[in-house]
Amino acid sequence: MPASITRIEDRPGLPELILRHGDAYLRLSLQGAHITNYSPAGQDNLLWVSNSARYQPGTAIRGGIPLCWPWFGANPDLPVRPQHGFARTRRFEVLSQQVDTQQASVILGLDASSEFPEWDGAARLEVEIRLSGHLWMELRTTNVSDRELAVGVGLHGYFRVADCLAAVLPAVTGLDYQDKTADFARRTQTAPLRIDGEVDRVYIDPPSMIELHDPGHPSRLRIQAWGHTDLVVWNPGPDIARALGDFDDGGYRNMVCLEPALALDRRRRLAAGASFAVGQAISAQKGA
Ligand SMILES: O=P(O)(O)OC[C@H]1O[C@@H](O)[C@H](O)[C@@H](O)[C@@H]1O
């Protein structure tokens, strides 16, 4: 199958890459190595992006797959630091790109050393993205400092649904979770999850494969993840969405965030010189 990679700059200061493999399409911003469109062959974008998203250097795009790194959520030591780390607002460099009949792939890199005012660690982040019959992506962190580092990660995918009120996530049944809407109270999920208002939960030890059942969507979303300890599920519900400013009114009905993560106190403790990877493969079966 023919494959290609093209660089564009539709928005000043925000260069992007377009990957194609056959009729599959992927668009990503070099800021944050942030994927904003993944359309499998013959299908629309599986990812939700807000109509009110802000496209400005230094601002995270609301939607797609922002990458949370080197911490997830609030910084555990200094809450004044930016939520979800700083990778999502930094320009990555293209380390390599490759096209062949099997896939189109890129490796993007970010050197995060002490010159980053937001933290005092030193690490290198590589993000590899491959487009073929599915989307494959992996974040690899290497501790380049001389001491242990604690690193959190989140693959913060916003997925498009026909109506979140009708969507069901069976895979979390039986899991323990921390409920961010109830001061992180620990609870057990006793039935398949339905999004019927604000949901902000960190599910602990999720299965590696999850599927989202969305009766109004023509295909079934499947996420196979590795290297994570948590699955975060987030939908702001109507009130928070309205307050957020970059969330179009009513947009919460058409999205749900499903985020393989190393969250809260499950940050990875990484010895000097050591590396680890967190990744996911996303696919959608038509007619499933
Ligand atoms: O507005 P942000 O920083 O992109 O975060 C969005 C949401 O991201 C989710 O991962 C968190 O669990 C939520 O608590 C948070 O509100």
mmCIF file of C-alpha atoms and ligand atoms in Angstrom:
data_model
loop_
_atom_site.group_PDB
_atom_site.id
_atom_site.type_symbol
_atom_site.label_atom_id
_atom_site.label_comp_id
_atom_site.label_asym_id
_atom_site.label_seq_id
_atom_site.Cartn_x
_atom_site.Cartn_y
_atom_site.Cartn_z
ATOM 1 C CA MET A 1 0.000 0.000 0.000
ATOM 2 C CA PRO A 2 1.333 3.492 -0.757
ATOM 3 C CA ALA A 3 2.380 5.544 2.265
ATOM 4 C CA SER A 4 3.549 9.129 2.706
ATOM 5 C CA ILE A 5 4.521 11.721 5.295
ATOM 6 C CA THR A 6 4.038 15.429 4.580
ATOM 7 C CA ARG A 7 4.913 18.440 6.700
ATOM 8 C CA ILE A 8 2.444 21.342 6.739
ATOM 9 C CA GLU A 9 2.095 24.600 8.654
ATOM 10 C CA ASP A 10 -1.537 25.723 8.323
ATOM 11 C CA ARG A 11 -1.349 27.483 11.666
ATOM 12 C CA PRO A 12 1.554 29.853 12.315
ATOM 13 C CA GLY A 13 4.109 28.400 14.717
ATOM 14 C CA LEU A 14 2.420 24.982 14.818
ATOM 15 C CA PRO A 15 3.993 22.669 12.253
ATOM 16 C CA GLU A 16 2.219 19.380 11.698
ATOM 17 C CA LEU A 17 2.813 16.053 9.993
ATOM 18 C CA ILE A 18 0.284 14.233 7.842
ATOM 19 C CA LEU A 19 0.803 10.466 7.621
ATOM 20 C CA ARG A 20 -1.014 8.364 5.063
ATOM 21 C CA HIS A 21 -1.045 4.635 4.535
ATOM 22 C CA GLY A 22 -3.438 3.555 1.820
ATOM 23 C CA ASP A 23 -6.654 5.365 2.747
ATOM 24 C CA ALA A 24 -5.771 5.636 6.436
ATOM 25 C CA TYR A 25 -4.961 9.183 7.587
ATOM 26 C CA LEU A 26 -3.252 10.645 10.635
ATOM 27 C CA ARG A 27 -2.509 14.264 11.511
ATOM 28 C CA LEU A 28 -0.248 15.312 14.360
ATOM 29 C CA SER A 29 1.156 18.519 15.725
ATOM 30 C CA LEU A 30 4.851 18.657 16.533
ATOM 31 C CA GLN A 31 3.786 20.608 19.589
ATOM 32 C CA GLY A 32 3.288 17.860 22.115
ATOM 33 C CA ALA A 33 3.571 15.057 19.504
ATOM 34 C CA HIS A 34 -0.176 15.545 19.641
ATOM 35 C CA ILE A 35 -2.352 13.476 17.265
ATOM 36 C CA THR A 36 -5.526 15.347 16.277
ATOM 37 C CA ASN A 37 -6.908 13.077 13.568
ATOM 38 C CA TYR A 38 -6.767 9.331 13.159
ATOM 39 C CA SER A 39 -9.084 8.130 10.414
ATOM 40 C CA PRO A 40 -8.773 4.422 9.571
ATOM 41 C CA ALA A 41 -9.381 3.577 5.907
ATOM 42 C CA GLY A 42 -12.997 4.338 5.005
ATOM 43 C CA GLN A 43 -13.806 5.842 8.423
ATOM 44 C CA ASP A 44 -14.076 9.317 9.943
ATOM 45 C CA ASN A 45 -11.790 10.652 12.633
ATOM 46 C CA LEU A 46 -12.016 8.382 15.693
ATOM 47 C CA LEU A 47 -10.785 11.269 17.822
ATOM 48 C CA TRP A 48 -12.857 14.130 19.142
ATOM 49 C CA VAL A 49 -11.468 17.650 18.869
ATOM 50 C CA SER A 50 -13.332 20.612 20.321
ATOM 51 C CA ASN A 51 -14.681 23.171 17.840
ATOM 52 C CA SER A 52 -13.407 25.787 20.307
ATOM 53 C CA ALA A 53 -9.900 24.297 20.613
ATOM 54 C CA ARG A 54 -7.130 26.914 20.716
ATOM 55 C CA TYR A 55 -4.338 26.501 18.236
ATOM 56 C CA GLN A 56 -1.549 28.605 19.706
ATOM 57 C CA PRO A 57 2.059 27.802 20.499
ATOM 58 C CA GLY A 58 2.297 27.011 24.204
ATOM 59 C CA THR A 59 -1.397 26.085 24.617
ATOM 60 C CA ALA A 60 -2.611 22.472 24.734
ATOM 61 C CA ILE A 61 -5.142 21.535 22.053
ATOM 62 C CA ARG A 62 -8.478 20.402 23.513
ATOM 63 C CA GLY A 63 -9.020 17.010 21.946
ATOM 64 C CA GLY A 64 -7.106 14.390 19.982
ATOM 65 C CA ILE A 65 -4.423 12.618 22.029
ATOM 66 C CA PRO A 66 -2.500 15.015 24.268
ATOM 67 C CA LEU A 67 0.431 13.380 26.038
ATOM 68 C CA CYS A 68 0.707 13.921 29.768
ATOM 69 C CA TRP A 69 4.342 13.790 30.873
ATOM 70 C CA PRO A 70 6.401 13.767 33.145
ATOM 71 C CA TRP A 71 3.460 13.771 35.523
ATOM 72 C CA PHE A 72 -0.218 13.082 35.191
ATOM 73 C CA GLY A 73 -2.810 15.424 36.726
ATOM 74 C CA ALA A 74 -1.598 17.825 39.388
ATOM 75 C CA ASN A 75 2.114 17.782 40.134
ATOM 76 C CA PRO A 76 2.400 15.758 43.370
ATOM 77 C CA ASP A 77 5.185 17.923 44.823
ATOM 78 C CA LEU A 78 4.280 21.386 43.559
ATOM 79 C CA PRO A 79 0.613 21.812 42.591
ATOM 80 C CA VAL A 80 1.351 25.244 41.036
ATOM 81 C CA ARG A 81 3.125 23.479 38.207
ATOM 82 C CA PRO A 82 1.062 22.893 35.059
ATOM 83 C CA GLN A 83 -1.501 20.123 35.213
ATOM 84 C CA HIS A 84 -0.498 17.011 33.187
ATOM 85 C CA GLY A 85 3.148 18.093 32.881
ATOM 86 C CA PHE A 86 4.661 20.165 30.105
ATOM 87 C CA ALA A 87 5.251 17.815 27.157
ATOM 88 C CA ARG A 88 1.889 18.673 25.605
ATOM 89 C CA THR A 89 2.903 22.308 25.106
ATOM 90 C CA ARG A 90 6.474 21.784 23.892
ATOM 91 C CA ARG A 91 7.748 21.491 20.327
ATOM 92 C CA PHE A 92 9.171 18.025 19.586
ATOM 93 C CA GLU A 93 11.824 17.403 16.988
ATOM 94 C CA VAL A 94 11.504 14.805 14.255
ATOM 95 C CA LEU A 95 14.199 12.190 14.955
ATOM 96 C CA SER A 96 13.298 9.895 12.045
ATOM 97 C CA GLN A 97 10.545 9.088 9.622
ATOM 98 C CA GLN A 98 9.943 6.123 7.379
ATOM 99 C CA VAL A 99 7.440 4.970 4.806
ATOM 100 C CA ASP A 100 7.156 1.575 3.194
ATOM 101 C CA THR A 101 4.342 -0.680 2.021
ATOM 102 C CA GLN A 102 3.635 -1.816 5.604
ATOM 103 C CA GLN A 103 3.271 1.536 7.356
ATOM 104 C CA ALA A 104 4.148 5.203 7.747
ATOM 105 C CA SER A 105 6.048 5.905 10.961
ATOM 106 C CA VAL A 106 7.792 8.730 12.784
ATOM 107 C CA ILE A 107 9.863 9.053 15.925
ATOM 108 C CA LEU A 108 9.647 12.406 17.683
ATOM 109 C CA GLY A 109 11.883 13.479 20.551
ATOM 110 C CA LEU A 110 11.934 15.931 23.432
ATOM 111 C CA ASP A 111 14.989 16.583 25.597
ATOM 112 C CA ALA A 112 13.699 17.679 28.979
ATOM 113 C CA SER A 113 16.602 18.729 31.130
ATOM 114 C CA SER A 114 17.039 21.191 33.951
ATOM 115 C CA GLU A 115 16.632 24.152 31.615
ATOM 116 C CA PHE A 116 12.916 23.401 31.756
ATOM 117 C CA PRO A 117 11.732 25.686 34.537
ATOM 118 C CA GLU A 118 8.818 23.387 35.412
ATOM 119 C CA TRP A 119 10.950 20.650 36.909
ATOM 120 C CA ASP A 120 14.391 19.726 38.147
ATOM 121 C CA GLY A 121 14.719 16.333 36.480
ATOM 122 C CA ALA A 122 16.506 15.396 33.282
ATOM 123 C CA ALA A 123 14.948 12.896 30.917
ATOM 124 C CA ARG A 124 14.600 12.171 27.239
ATOM 125 C CA LEU A 125 11.216 11.378 25.775
ATOM 126 C CA GLU A 126 10.741 9.592 22.473
ATOM 127 C CA VAL A 127 7.329 9.133 20.896
ATOM 128 C CA GLU A 128 7.013 6.620 18.086
ATOM 129 C CA ILE A 129 3.850 6.658 15.984
ATOM 130 C CA ARG A 130 3.040 4.068 13.324
ATOM 131 C CA LEU A 131 0.114 4.170 10.960
ATOM 132 C CA SER A 132 -0.955 0.937 9.261
ATOM 133 C CA GLY A 133 -4.210 -1.018 9.623
ATOM 134 C CA HIS A 134 -4.322 0.528 13.096
ATOM 135 C CA LEU A 135 -2.616 3.299 15.051
ATOM 136 C CA TRP A 136 0.323 2.204 17.174
ATOM 137 C CA MET A 137 2.092 4.616 19.506
ATOM 138 C CA GLU A 138 4.685 4.296 22.234
ATOM 139 C CA LEU A 139 6.237 6.794 24.664
ATOM 140 C CA ARG A 140 9.727 5.918 25.819
ATOM 141 C CA THR A 141 11.276 7.747 28.747
ATOM 142 C CA THR A 142 14.979 7.601 29.561
ATOM 143 C CA ASN A 143 16.348 9.043 32.768
ATOM 144 C CA VAL A 144 19.466 10.959 31.703
ATOM 145 C CA SER A 145 20.120 12.363 35.183
ATOM 146 C CA ASP A 146 22.350 10.832 37.828
ATOM 147 C CA ARG A 147 19.571 10.142 40.323
ATOM 148 C CA GLU A 148 16.237 8.364 40.496
ATOM 149 C CA LEU A 149 13.293 10.088 38.816
ATOM 150 C CA ALA A 150 9.566 9.525 39.352
ATOM 151 C CA VAL A 151 7.711 9.858 36.051
ATOM 152 C CA GLY A 152 3.968 9.869 35.394
ATOM 153 C CA VAL A 153 2.437 9.372 31.958
ATOM 154 C CA GLY A 154 -0.996 9.673 30.376
ATOM 155 C CA LEU A 155 -2.058 8.898 26.815
ATOM 156 C CA HIS A 156 -4.990 11.262 27.075
ATOM 157 C CA GLY A 157 -7.137 10.163 24.124
ATOM 158 C CA TYR A 158 -10.415 11.994 23.462
ATOM 159 C CA PHE A 159 -12.612 9.546 21.533
ATOM 160 C CA ARG A 160 -15.632 10.548 19.502
ATOM 161 C CA VAL A 161 -18.932 8.938 20.406
ATOM 162 C CA ALA A 162 -22.370 9.402 18.873
ATOM 163 C CA ASP A 163 -23.775 10.080 22.341
ATOM 164 C CA CYS A 164 -21.868 9.559 25.568
ATOM 165 C CA LEU A 165 -25.133 8.824 27.392
ATOM 166 C CA ALA A 166 -25.520 5.665 25.321
ATOM 167 C CA ALA A 167 -21.863 4.550 25.439
ATOM 168 C CA VAL A 168 -20.841 1.655 27.705
ATOM 169 C CA LEU A 169 -17.424 0.540 28.897
ATOM 170 C CA PRO A 170 -17.747 -3.054 30.139
ATOM 171 C CA ALA A 171 -14.005 -3.655 30.707
ATOM 172 C CA VAL A 172 -13.870 -1.701 33.978
ATOM 173 C CA THR A 173 -16.460 -3.863 35.730
ATOM 174 C CA GLY A 174 -15.009 -5.217 38.974
ATOM 175 C CA LEU A 175 -12.072 -2.768 39.068
ATOM 176 C CA ASP A 176 -11.200 -0.496 41.959
ATOM 177 C CA TYR A 177 -10.956 3.179 41.128
ATOM 178 C CA GLN A 178 -10.132 6.493 42.690
ATOM 179 C CA ASP A 179 -12.910 8.997 42.143
ATOM 180 C CA LYS A 180 -11.523 12.453 41.426
ATOM 181 C CA THR A 181 -15.001 13.951 41.805
ATOM 182 C CA ALA A 182 -15.130 12.688 45.428
ATOM 183 C CA ASP A 183 -11.689 13.701 46.696
ATOM 184 C CA PHE A 184 -10.101 10.525 45.288
ATOM 185 C CA ALA A 185 -12.307 8.197 47.367
ATOM 186 C CA ARG A 186 -11.532 4.565 46.563
ATOM 187 C CA ARG A 187 -14.494 2.628 45.200
ATOM 188 C CA THR A 188 -15.274 -0.532 43.264
ATOM 189 C CA GLN A 189 -17.011 -0.501 39.890
ATOM 190 C CA THR A 190 -19.796 -3.039 40.177
ATOM 191 C CA ALA A 191 -21.342 -2.742 36.688
ATOM 192 C CA PRO A 192 -20.254 -1.637 33.205
ATOM 193 C CA LEU A 193 -19.539 2.112 33.197
ATOM 194 C CA ARG A 194 -22.084 4.478 31.682
ATOM 195 C CA ILE A 195 -21.307 8.175 31.271
ATOM 196 C CA ASP A 196 -24.329 9.842 32.806
ATOM 197 C CA GLY A 197 -22.824 13.084 34.099
ATOM 198 C CA GLU A 198 -19.354 14.164 35.144
ATOM 199 C CA VAL A 199 -17.030 11.160 35.305
ATOM 200 C CA ASP A 200 -13.404 11.495 36.420
ATOM 201 C CA ARG A 201 -12.036 8.159 37.558
ATOM 202 C CA VAL A 202 -8.660 6.501 37.808
ATOM 203 C CA TYR A 203 -9.191 2.756 37.397
ATOM 204 C CA ILE A 204 -6.409 0.690 38.904
ATOM 205 C CA ASP A 205 -4.860 -2.358 37.174
ATOM 206 C CA PRO A 206 -7.126 -2.331 34.116
ATOM 207 C CA PRO A 207 -7.099 -5.143 31.555
ATOM 208 C CA SER A 208 -4.701 -4.501 28.671
ATOM 209 C CA MET A 209 -7.528 -4.473 26.123
ATOM 210 C CA ILE A 210 -10.655 -2.355 26.402
ATOM 211 C CA GLU A 211 -13.553 -1.805 24.029
ATOM 212 C CA LEU A 212 -16.034 1.016 23.963
ATOM 213 C CA HIS A 213 -19.583 0.051 23.031
ATOM 214 C CA ASP A 214 -21.283 2.987 21.348
ATOM 215 C CA PRO A 215 -24.534 1.960 19.658
ATOM 216 C CA GLY A 216 -24.682 5.120 17.484
ATOM 217 C CA HIS A 217 -21.180 4.742 16.064
ATOM 218 C CA PRO A 218 -20.584 2.601 12.981
ATOM 219 C CA SER A 219 -17.477 0.901 14.410
ATOM 220 C CA ARG A 220 -16.306 -0.467 17.753
ATOM 221 C CA LEU A 221 -13.286 1.203 19.306
ATOM 222 C CA ARG A 222 -10.587 -1.043 20.712
ATOM 223 C CA ILE A 223 -7.548 0.077 22.709
ATOM 224 C CA GLN A 224 -4.749 -2.347 23.512
ATOM 225 C CA ALA A 225 -2.312 -0.728 25.927
ATOM 226 C CA TRP A 226 0.933 -1.693 27.668
ATOM 227 C CA GLY A 227 3.275 -0.350 30.335
ATOM 228 C CA HIS A 228 0.475 1.408 32.243
ATOM 229 C CA THR A 229 -1.008 0.851 35.704
ATOM 230 C CA ASP A 230 -4.218 2.851 35.343
ATOM 231 C CA LEU A 231 -7.023 3.701 32.986
ATOM 232 C CA VAL A 232 -8.403 7.195 33.441
ATOM 233 C CA VAL A 233 -11.942 7.811 32.191
ATOM 234 C CA TRP A 234 -13.018 11.438 31.937
ATOM 235 C CA ASN A 235 -16.047 13.280 30.718
ATOM 236 C CA PRO A 236 -16.562 16.781 32.150
ATOM 237 C CA GLY A 237 -20.363 16.731 31.934
ATOM 238 C CA PRO A 238 -22.257 19.911 30.956
ATOM 239 C CA ASP A 239 -21.240 22.321 33.747
ATOM 240 C CA ILE A 240 -17.480 21.824 33.705
ATOM 241 C CA ALA A 241 -17.468 21.728 29.893
ATOM 242 C CA ARG A 242 -19.147 25.141 29.827
ATOM 243 C CA ALA A 243 -16.660 26.532 32.342
ATOM 244 C CA LEU A 244 -13.625 25.275 30.427
ATOM 245 C CA GLY A 245 -13.784 27.852 27.622
ATOM 246 C CA ASP A 246 -12.188 25.686 24.930
ATOM 247 C CA PHE A 247 -14.953 23.052 25.108
ATOM 248 C CA ASP A 248 -17.779 23.737 22.670
ATOM 249 C CA ASP A 249 -21.236 23.756 24.240
ATOM 250 C CA GLY A 250 -22.752 20.323 24.098
ATOM 251 C CA GLY A 251 -19.406 18.841 22.951
ATOM 252 C CA TYR A 252 -19.183 16.676 26.054
ATOM 253 C CA ARG A 253 -22.012 14.553 24.619
ATOM 254 C CA ASN A 254 -19.778 13.462 21.740
ATOM 255 C CA MET A 255 -16.609 12.476 23.560
ATOM 256 C CA VAL A 256 -15.127 10.305 26.239
ATOM 257 C CA CYS A 257 -11.502 10.296 27.340
ATOM 258 C CA LEU A 258 -9.934 6.860 27.764
ATOM 259 C CA GLU A 259 -6.398 7.282 29.043
ATOM 260 C CA PRO A 260 -3.884 4.521 29.747
ATOM 261 C CA ALA A 261 -1.737 6.121 32.443
ATOM 262 C CA LEU A 262 0.733 5.936 35.271
ATOM 263 C CA ALA A 263 -1.254 8.218 37.548
ATOM 264 C CA LEU A 264 -1.256 9.542 41.106
ATOM 265 C CA ASP A 265 1.173 7.608 43.331
ATOM 266 C CA ARG A 266 1.812 5.032 40.621
ATOM 267 C CA ARG A 267 4.466 7.152 38.916
ATOM 268 C CA ARG A 268 7.314 5.029 37.626
ATOM 269 C CA ARG A 269 10.491 5.252 39.717
ATOM 270 C CA LEU A 270 13.270 5.228 37.204
ATOM 271 C CA ALA A 271 16.899 4.626 38.146
ATOM 272 C CA ALA A 272 19.616 6.799 36.585
ATOM 273 C CA GLY A 273 20.133 5.714 32.983
ATOM 274 C CA ALA A 274 17.047 3.454 32.914
ATOM 275 C CA SER A 275 14.168 3.584 30.396
ATOM 276 C CA PHE A 276 10.568 2.449 30.257
ATOM 277 C CA ALA A 277 7.758 2.489 27.702
ATOM 278 C CA VAL A 278 4.011 3.048 27.741
ATOM 279 C CA GLY A 279 2.009 2.536 24.572
ATOM 280 C CA GLN A 280 -1.274 1.795 22.931
ATOM 281 C CA ALA A 281 -2.676 0.405 19.697
ATOM 282 C CA ILE A 282 -6.014 1.848 18.592
ATOM 283 C CA SER A 283 -8.313 0.263 16.065
ATOM 284 C CA ALA A 284 -11.971 0.311 15.119
ATOM 285 C CA GLN A 285 -13.881 -2.645 13.695
ATOM 286 C CA LYS A 286 -16.638 -1.610 11.324
ATOM 287 C CA GLY A 287 -19.930 -3.338 11.910
ATOM 288 C CA ALA A 288 -18.728 -4.866 15.212
HETATM 289 O O1 LIG B 1 -8.025 20.523 31.276
HETATM 290 P P1 LIG B 1 -6.900 19.527 31.235
HETATM 291 O O2 LIG B 1 -5.681 19.967 31.992
HETATM 292 O O3 LIG B 1 -6.560 19.142 29.819
HETATM 293 O O4 LIG B 1 -7.419 18.228 31.957
HETATM 294 C C1 LIG B 1 -8.593 17.621 31.559
HETATM 295 C C2 LIG B 1 -8.928 16.438 32.455
HETATM 296 O O5 LIG B 1 -7.974 15.418 32.224
HETATM 297 C C3 LIG B 1 -8.284 14.199 32.881
HETATM 298 O O6 LIG B 1 -7.303 13.266 32.574
HETATM 299 C C4 LIG B 1 -8.305 14.414 34.356
HETATM 300 O O7 LIG B 1 -8.613 13.203 35.034
HETATM 301 C C5 LIG B 1 -9.306 15.507 34.701
HETATM 302 O O8 LIG B 1 -9.297 15.742 36.093
HETATM 303 C C6 LIG B 1 -8.978 16.768 33.934
HETATM 304 O O9 LIG B 1 -9.954 17.760 34.199
#
